CSV table of C-alpha atoms and ligand atoms in Angstrom, one decimal:
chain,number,residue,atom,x,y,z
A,1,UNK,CA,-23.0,164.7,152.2
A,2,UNK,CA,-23.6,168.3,152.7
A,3,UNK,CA,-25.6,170.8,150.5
A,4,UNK,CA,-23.8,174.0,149.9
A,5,UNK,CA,-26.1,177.1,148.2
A,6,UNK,CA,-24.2,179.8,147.4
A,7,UNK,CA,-25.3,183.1,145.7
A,8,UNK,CA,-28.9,182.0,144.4
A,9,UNK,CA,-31.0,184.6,142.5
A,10,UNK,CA,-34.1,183.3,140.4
A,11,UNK,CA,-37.0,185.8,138.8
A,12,UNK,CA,-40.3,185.1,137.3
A,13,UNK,CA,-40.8,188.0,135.0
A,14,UNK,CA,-40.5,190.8,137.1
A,15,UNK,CA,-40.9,189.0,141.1
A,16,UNK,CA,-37.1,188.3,142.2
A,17,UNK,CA,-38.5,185.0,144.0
A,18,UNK,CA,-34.7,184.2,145.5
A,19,UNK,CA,-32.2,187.1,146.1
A,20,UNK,CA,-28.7,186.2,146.5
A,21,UNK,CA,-29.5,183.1,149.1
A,22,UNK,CA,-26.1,181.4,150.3
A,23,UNK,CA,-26.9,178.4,153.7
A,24,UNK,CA,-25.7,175.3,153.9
A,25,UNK,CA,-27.3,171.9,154.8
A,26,UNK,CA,-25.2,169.8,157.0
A,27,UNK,CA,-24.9,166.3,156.6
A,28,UNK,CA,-27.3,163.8,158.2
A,29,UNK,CA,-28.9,167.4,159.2
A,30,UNK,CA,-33.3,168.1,159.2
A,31,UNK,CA,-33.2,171.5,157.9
A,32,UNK,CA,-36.6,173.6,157.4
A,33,UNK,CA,-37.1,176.6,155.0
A,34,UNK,CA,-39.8,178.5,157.4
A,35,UNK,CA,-41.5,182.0,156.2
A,36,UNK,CA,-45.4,182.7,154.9
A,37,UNK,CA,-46.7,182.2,151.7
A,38,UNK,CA,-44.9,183.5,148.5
A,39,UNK,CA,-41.3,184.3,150.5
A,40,UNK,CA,-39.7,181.6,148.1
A,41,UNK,CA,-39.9,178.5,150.2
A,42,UNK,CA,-41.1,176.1,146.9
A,43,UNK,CA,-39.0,178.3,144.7
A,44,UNK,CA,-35.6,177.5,146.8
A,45,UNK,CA,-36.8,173.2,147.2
A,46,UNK,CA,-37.4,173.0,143.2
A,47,UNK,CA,-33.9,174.9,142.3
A,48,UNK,CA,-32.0,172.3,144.7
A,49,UNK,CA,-34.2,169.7,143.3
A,50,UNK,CA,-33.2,170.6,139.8
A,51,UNK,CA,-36.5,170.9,138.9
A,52,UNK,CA,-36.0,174.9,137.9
A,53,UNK,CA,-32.6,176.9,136.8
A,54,UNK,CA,-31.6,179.5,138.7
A,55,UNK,CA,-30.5,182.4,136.9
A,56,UNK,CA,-27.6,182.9,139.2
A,57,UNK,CA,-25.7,180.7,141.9
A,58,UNK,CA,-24.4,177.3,143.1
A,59,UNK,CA,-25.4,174.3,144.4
A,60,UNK,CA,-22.5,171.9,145.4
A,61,UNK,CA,-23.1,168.4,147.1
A,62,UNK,CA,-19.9,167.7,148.9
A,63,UNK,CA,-17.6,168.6,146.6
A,64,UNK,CA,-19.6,168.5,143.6
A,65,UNK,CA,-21.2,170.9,141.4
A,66,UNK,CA,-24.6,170.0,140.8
A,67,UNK,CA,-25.3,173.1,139.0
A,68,UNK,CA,-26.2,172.5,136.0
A,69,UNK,CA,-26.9,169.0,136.8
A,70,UNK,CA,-30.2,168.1,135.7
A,71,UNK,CA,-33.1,166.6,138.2
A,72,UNK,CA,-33.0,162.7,137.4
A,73,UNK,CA,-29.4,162.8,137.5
A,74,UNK,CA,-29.1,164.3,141.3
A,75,UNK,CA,-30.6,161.6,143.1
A,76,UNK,CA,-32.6,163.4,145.0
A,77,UNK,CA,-36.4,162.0,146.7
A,78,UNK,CA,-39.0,164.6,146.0
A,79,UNK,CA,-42.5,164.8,147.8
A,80,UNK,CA,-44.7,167.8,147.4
A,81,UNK,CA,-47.9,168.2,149.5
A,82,UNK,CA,-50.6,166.0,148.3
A,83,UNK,CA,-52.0,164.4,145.2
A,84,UNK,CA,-48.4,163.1,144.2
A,85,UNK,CA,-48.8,159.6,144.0
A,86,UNK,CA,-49.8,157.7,140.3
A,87,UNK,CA,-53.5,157.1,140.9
A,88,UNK,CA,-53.3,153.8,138.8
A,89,UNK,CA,-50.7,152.0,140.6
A,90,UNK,CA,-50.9,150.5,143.9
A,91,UNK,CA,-48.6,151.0,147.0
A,92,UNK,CA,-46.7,148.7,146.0
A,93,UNK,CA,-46.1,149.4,142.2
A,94,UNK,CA,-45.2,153.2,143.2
A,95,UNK,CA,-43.1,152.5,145.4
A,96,UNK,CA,-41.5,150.1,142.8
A,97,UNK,CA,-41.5,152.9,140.1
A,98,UNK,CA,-38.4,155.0,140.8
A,99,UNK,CA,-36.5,151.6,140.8
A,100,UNK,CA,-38.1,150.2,137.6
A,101,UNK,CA,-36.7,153.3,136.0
A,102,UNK,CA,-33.7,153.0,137.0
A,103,UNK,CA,-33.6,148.8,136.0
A,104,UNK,CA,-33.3,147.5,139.5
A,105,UNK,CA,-33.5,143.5,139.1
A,106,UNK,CA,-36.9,142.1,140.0
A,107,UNK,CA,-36.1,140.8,143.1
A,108,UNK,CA,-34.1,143.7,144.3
A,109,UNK,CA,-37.1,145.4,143.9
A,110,UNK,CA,-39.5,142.8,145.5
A,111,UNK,CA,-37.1,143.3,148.9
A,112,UNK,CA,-36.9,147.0,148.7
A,113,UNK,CA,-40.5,147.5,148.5
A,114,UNK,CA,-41.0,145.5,151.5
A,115,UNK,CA,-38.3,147.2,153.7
A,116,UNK,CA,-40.0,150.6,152.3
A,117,UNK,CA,-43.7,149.9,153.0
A,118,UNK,CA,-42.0,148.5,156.5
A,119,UNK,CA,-40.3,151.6,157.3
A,120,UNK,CA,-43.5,153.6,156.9
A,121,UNK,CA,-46.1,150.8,158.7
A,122,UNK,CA,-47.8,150.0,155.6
A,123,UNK,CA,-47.4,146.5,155.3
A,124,UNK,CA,-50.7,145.8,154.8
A,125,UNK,CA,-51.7,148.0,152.5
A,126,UNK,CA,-49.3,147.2,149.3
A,127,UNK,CA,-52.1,146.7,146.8
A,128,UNK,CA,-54.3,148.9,147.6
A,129,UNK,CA,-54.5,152.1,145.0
A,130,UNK,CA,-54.3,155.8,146.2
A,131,UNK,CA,-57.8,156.0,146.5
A,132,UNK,CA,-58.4,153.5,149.0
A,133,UNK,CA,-56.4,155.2,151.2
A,134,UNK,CA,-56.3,158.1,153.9
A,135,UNK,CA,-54.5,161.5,153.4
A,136,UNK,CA,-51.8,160.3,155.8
A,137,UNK,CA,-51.5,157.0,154.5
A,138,UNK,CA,-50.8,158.7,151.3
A,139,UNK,CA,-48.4,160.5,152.5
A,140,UNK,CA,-46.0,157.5,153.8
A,141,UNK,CA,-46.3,156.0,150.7
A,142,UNK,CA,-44.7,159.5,148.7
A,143,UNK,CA,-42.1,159.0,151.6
A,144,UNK,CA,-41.5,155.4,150.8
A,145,UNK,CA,-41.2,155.9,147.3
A,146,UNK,CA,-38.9,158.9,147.7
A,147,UNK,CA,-36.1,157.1,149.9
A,148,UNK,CA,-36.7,153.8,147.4
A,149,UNK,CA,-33.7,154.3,145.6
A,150,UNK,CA,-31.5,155.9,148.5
A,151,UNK,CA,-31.7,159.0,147.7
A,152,UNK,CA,-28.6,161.4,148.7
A,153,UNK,CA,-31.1,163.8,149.3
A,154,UNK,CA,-35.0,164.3,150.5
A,155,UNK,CA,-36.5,167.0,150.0
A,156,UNK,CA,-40.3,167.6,151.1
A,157,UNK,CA,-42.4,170.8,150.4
A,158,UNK,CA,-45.0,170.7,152.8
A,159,UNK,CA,-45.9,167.4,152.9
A,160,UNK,CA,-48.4,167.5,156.0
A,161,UNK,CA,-50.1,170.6,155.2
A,162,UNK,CA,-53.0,169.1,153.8
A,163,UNK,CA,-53.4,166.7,156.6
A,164,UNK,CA,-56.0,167.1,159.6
A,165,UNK,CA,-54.2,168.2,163.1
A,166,UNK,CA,-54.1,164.9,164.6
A,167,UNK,CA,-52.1,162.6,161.3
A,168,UNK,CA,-49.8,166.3,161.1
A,169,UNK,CA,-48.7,165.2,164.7
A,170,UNK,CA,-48.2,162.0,164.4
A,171,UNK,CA,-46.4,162.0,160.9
A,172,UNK,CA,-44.7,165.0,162.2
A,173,UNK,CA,-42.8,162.2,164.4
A,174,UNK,CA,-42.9,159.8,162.4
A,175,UNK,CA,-40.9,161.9,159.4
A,176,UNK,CA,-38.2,162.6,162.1
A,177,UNK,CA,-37.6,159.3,163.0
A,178,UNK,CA,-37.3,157.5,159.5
A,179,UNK,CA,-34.7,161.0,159.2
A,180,UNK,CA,-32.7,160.2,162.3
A,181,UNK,CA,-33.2,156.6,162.0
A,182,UNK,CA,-31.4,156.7,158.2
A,183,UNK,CA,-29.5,159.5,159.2
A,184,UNK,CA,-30.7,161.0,155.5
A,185,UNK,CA,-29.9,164.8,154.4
A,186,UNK,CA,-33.3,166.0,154.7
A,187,UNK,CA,-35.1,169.5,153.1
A,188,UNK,CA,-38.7,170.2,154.8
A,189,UNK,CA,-40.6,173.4,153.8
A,190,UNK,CA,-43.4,174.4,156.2
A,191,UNK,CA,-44.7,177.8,156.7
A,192,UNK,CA,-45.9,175.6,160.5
A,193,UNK,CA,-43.4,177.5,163.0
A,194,UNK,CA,-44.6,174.8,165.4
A,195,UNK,CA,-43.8,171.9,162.7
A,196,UNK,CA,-40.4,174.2,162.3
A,197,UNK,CA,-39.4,174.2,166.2
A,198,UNK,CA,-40.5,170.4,166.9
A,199,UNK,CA,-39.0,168.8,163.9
A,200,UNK,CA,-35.7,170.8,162.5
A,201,UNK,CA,-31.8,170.6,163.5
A,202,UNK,CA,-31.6,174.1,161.6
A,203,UNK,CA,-34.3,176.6,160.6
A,204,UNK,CA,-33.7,178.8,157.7
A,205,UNK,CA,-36.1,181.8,157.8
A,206,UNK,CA,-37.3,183.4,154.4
A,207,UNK,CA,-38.9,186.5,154.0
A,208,UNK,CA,-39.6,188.3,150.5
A,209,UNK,CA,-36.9,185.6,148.7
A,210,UNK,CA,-33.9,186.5,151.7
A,211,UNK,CA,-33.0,184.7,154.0
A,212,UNK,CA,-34.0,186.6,157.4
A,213,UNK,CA,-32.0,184.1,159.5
A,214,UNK,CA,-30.6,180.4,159.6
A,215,UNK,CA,-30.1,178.2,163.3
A,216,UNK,CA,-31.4,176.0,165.2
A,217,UNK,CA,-35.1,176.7,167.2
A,218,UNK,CA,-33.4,177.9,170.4
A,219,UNK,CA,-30.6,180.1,168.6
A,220,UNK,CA,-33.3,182.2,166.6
A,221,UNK,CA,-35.8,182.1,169.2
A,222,UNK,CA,-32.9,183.3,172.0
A,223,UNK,CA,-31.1,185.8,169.5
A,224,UNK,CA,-33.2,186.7,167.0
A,225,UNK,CA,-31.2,189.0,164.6
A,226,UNK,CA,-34.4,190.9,163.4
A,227,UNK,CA,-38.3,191.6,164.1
A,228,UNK,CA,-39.3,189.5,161.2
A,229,UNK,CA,-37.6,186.5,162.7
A,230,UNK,CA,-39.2,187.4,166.9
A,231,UNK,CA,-42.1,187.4,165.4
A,232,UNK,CA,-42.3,184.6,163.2
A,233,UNK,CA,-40.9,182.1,166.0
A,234,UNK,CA,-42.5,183.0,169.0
A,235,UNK,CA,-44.5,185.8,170.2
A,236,UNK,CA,-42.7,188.4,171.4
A,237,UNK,CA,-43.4,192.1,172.5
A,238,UNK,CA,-41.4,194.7,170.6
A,239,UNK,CA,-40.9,198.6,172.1
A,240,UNK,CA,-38.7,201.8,170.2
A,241,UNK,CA,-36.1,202.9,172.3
A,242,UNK,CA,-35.0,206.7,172.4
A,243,UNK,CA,-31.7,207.4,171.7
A,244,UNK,CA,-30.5,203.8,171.3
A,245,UNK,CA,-26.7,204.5,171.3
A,246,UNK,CA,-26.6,207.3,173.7
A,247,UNK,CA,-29.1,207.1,175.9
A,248,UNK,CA,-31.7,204.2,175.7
A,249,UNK,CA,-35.0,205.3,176.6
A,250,UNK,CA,-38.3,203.5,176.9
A,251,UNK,CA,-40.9,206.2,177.2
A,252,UNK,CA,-39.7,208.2,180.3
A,253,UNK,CA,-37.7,205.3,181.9
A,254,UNK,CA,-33.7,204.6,181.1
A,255,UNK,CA,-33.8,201.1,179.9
A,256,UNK,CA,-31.0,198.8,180.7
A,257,UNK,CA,-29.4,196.0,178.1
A,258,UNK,CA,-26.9,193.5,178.4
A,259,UNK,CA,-25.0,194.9,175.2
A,260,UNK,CA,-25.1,198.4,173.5
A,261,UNK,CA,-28.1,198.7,171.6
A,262,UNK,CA,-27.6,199.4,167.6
A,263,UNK,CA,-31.4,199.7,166.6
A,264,UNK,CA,-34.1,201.6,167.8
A,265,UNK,CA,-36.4,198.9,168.0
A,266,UNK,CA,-36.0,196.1,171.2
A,267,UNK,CA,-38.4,193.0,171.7
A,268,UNK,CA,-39.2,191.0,175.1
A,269,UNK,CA,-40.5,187.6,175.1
A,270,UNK,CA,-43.4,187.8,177.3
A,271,UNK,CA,-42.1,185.2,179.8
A,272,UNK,CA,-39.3,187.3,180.2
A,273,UNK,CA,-41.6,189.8,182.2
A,274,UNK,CA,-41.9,189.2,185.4
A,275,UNK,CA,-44.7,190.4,188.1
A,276,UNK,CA,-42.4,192.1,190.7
A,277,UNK,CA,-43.8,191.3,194.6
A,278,UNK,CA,-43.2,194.6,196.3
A,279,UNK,CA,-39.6,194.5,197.5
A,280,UNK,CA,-38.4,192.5,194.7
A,281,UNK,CA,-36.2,194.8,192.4
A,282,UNK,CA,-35.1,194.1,188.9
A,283,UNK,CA,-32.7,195.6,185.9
A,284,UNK,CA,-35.6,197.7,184.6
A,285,UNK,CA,-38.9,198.5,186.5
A,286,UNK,CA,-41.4,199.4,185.2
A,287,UNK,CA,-45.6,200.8,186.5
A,288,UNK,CA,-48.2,199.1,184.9
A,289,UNK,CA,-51.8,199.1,184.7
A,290,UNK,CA,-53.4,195.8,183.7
A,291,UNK,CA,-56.0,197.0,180.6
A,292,UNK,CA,-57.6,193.0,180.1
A,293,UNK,CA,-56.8,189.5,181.6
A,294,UNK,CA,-58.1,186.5,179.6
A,295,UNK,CA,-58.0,183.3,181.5
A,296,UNK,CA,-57.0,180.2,179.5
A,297,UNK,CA,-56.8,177.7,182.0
A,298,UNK,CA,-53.3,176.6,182.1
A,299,UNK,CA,-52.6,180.5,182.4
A,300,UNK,CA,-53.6,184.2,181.9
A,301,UNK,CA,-52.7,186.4,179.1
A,302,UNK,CA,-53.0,189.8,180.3
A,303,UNK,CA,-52.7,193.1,178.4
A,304,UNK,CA,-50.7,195.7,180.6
A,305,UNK,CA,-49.7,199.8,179.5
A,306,UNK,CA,-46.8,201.3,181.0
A,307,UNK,CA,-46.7,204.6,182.9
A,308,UNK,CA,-43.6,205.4,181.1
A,309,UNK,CA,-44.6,204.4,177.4
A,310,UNK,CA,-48.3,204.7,177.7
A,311,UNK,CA,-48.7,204.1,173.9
A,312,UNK,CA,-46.6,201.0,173.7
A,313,UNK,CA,-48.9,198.6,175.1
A,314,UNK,CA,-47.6,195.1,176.8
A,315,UNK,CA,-48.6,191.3,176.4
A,316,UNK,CA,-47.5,188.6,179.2
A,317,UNK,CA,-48.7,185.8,180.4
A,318,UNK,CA,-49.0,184.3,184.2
A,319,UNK,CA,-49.4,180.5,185.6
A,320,UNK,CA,-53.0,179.3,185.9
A,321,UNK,CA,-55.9,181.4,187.2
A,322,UNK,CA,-53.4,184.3,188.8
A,323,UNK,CA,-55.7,185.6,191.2
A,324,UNK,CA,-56.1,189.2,191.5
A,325,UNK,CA,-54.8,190.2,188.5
A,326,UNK,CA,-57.6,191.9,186.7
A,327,UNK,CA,-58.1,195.0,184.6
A,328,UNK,CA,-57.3,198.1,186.4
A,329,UNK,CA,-55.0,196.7,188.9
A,330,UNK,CA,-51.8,198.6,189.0
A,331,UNK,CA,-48.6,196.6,189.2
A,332,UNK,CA,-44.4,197.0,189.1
A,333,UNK,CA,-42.9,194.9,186.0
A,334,UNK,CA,-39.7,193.6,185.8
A,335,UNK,CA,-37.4,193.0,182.8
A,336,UNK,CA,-33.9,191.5,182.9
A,337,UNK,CA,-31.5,194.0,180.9
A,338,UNK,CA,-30.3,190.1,178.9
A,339,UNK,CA,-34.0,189.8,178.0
A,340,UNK,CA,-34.3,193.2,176.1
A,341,UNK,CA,-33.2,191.5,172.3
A,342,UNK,CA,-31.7,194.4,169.9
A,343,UNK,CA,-34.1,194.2,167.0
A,344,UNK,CA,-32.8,195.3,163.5
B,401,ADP,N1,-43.7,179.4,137.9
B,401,ADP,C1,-43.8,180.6,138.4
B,401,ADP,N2,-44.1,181.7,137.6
B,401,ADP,C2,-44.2,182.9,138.1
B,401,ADP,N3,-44.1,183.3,139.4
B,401,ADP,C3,-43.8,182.3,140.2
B,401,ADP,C4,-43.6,180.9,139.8
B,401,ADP,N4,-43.4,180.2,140.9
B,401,ADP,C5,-43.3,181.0,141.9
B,401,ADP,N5,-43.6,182.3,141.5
B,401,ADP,C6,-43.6,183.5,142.4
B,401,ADP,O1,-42.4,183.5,143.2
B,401,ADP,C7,-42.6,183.8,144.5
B,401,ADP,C8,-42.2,182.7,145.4
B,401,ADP,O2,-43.1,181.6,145.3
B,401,ADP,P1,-42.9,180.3,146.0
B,401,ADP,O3,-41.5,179.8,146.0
B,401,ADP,O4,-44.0,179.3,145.5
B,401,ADP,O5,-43.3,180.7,147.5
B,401,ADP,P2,-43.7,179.8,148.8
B,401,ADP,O6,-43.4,178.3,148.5
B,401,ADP,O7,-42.8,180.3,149.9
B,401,ADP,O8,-45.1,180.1,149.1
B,401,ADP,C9,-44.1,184.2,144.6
B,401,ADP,O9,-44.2,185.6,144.4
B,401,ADP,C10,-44.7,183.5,143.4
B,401,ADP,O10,-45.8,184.1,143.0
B,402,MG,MG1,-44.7,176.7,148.5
């Protein structure tokens, strides 16, 4: 079923850590909560979770209220980021736990557990303890004993964060397919943009306890409603514009959109600019002069400042070694007016 949030406000003391937050989780759906530290992301998991009140605000599952429900009685799979499992008990016995609480029959259990420790390639290992095993290895095991009981919900705050690069990858994929696989409502915090993109059906954005924006990866990273979210998914160049309404100015040059501009300030992915060849036109020209070019390999990044908005300097990128451009070469740049993004 869906998750419905409507209207959440929760304080500690005197930090508002939610304000007003309303999105919705579809069904079947991988939805992250993205932002940096402190925005709320841990705050917003453990007031779905039950685990803290909200001092305002709803939080329906299908059509029921689970407001005021408390955590045991949501059915909902928690795992946190590390150190979750009970050191004493092996695999096995914690993936048992959740069902021993709630008085599965023996060999109900006994045929869960296997499917569980299955699920997450950990056949093997179902007696050994915590200990004995790797961070990753860990971290399946949280899973397995989270979906034990077939959960309506799983929630997961950062689960791979205290992995190494290599186990984050792979569990990254691995997490997604046990989602898809069981087709399970699923809640992932990362503050990862990269974990965000690769992994999520929806991204909700959170900044200072709002949420900046909710969509999928291509929605926010094509129409990004505000700076916070262009920067924070992507990299992206941002310029102030002169007389937005009336007459959009960058620098000296007129600079042509797709739509009426309502803020001052626009952004420009940097693959959206373009090295123009010398008859090749575009919706807005612009002269450059290239300042630094740092070759990675695969491509350049290169640092460019435009004669018409000298103080508004430029980052792009070009294929490979891209001969010939190096600092102090002058050059024509070319921006589509779809590409300039309205910035709030
Ligand atoms: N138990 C708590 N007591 C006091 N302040 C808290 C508590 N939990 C979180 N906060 C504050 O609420 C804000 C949001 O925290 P949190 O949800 O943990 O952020 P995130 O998970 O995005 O890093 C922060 O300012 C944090 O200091
Ligand atoms: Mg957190």
């Amino acid at each position: 079923m869906d998750i419905r949030v409507t209207g959440l406000t929760k304080r500690f003391g005197s930090t508002t850590a939610l304000s007003d937050v309303t999105m919705n989780v579809p069904e079947g759906s991988l939805t992250c909560f993205l932002g940096p530290s402190g925005c709320g992301k841990t705050t917003l998991l453990r007031v779905i979770a039950g685990l803290e009140d909200a001092d305002s605000g709803a939080i329906m599952l299908g059509d029921a209220d689970l407001s005021h429900t408390p955590a045991r009685d949501r059915n909902f799979g928690v795992v946190f980021q590390s150190y979750s499992l009970f050191p004493n008990l092996s695999a096995a016995q914690n993936v048992a736990y959740g069902l021993e609480c709630r008085k599965w029959s023996k060999a109900d259990i006994r045929v869960r557990v296997a499917e569980m420790l299955e699920l997450v390639h950990l056949e093997d290992q179902r007696d050994k303890l915590p200990a004995q095993m790797s961070g990753g290895q860990q971290q399946r095991v949280a899973i397995a004993r989270a979906l034990a009981p077939h959960p309506s919900l799983l929630l997961l705050d950062e689960p791979l964060s205290a992995l190494d690069a290599k186990v984050r990858e792979e569990l990254r994929h691995e997490i997604r397919a046990i989602q898809q696989r069981l087709g399970i409502t699923t809640i992932m915090v990362t503050h990862d943009q990269n974990e965000a993109l690769e992994m999520a059906d929806q991204i909700v954005v959170l900044n200072a306890g709002r949420i900046e924006q909710a969509g999928s990866a291509r929605a926010l990273y094509d129409r990004p409603r505000t700076r916070f979210v262009a920067e924070f998914i992507g990299a992206i160049n941002t310029f102030t514009v002169q007389d937005p309404q009336t007459d959009p100015h960058l620098g000296t040059l007129r600079l042509r959109t797709s739509e009426p501009l309502a803020s001052s300030t626009v952004g420009v992915r940097p693959e959206a600019i373009k090295v123009l060849g010398d008859a090749e036109e575009a919706d807005n020209v612009f002269a450059a002069t290239i300042e630094k070019a740092t070759f990675l390999g695969n491509m350049t990044v290169l640092h460019a400042r435009l004669e018409a908005a000298p103080d508004q300097p430029v980052v792009f990128e070009a294929h490979g070694p891209a001969d010939g451009l190096e600092a102090g070469r002058k050059l024509r740049l070319g921006i589509a007016a779809g590409d300039v993004k309205d910035l709030a």
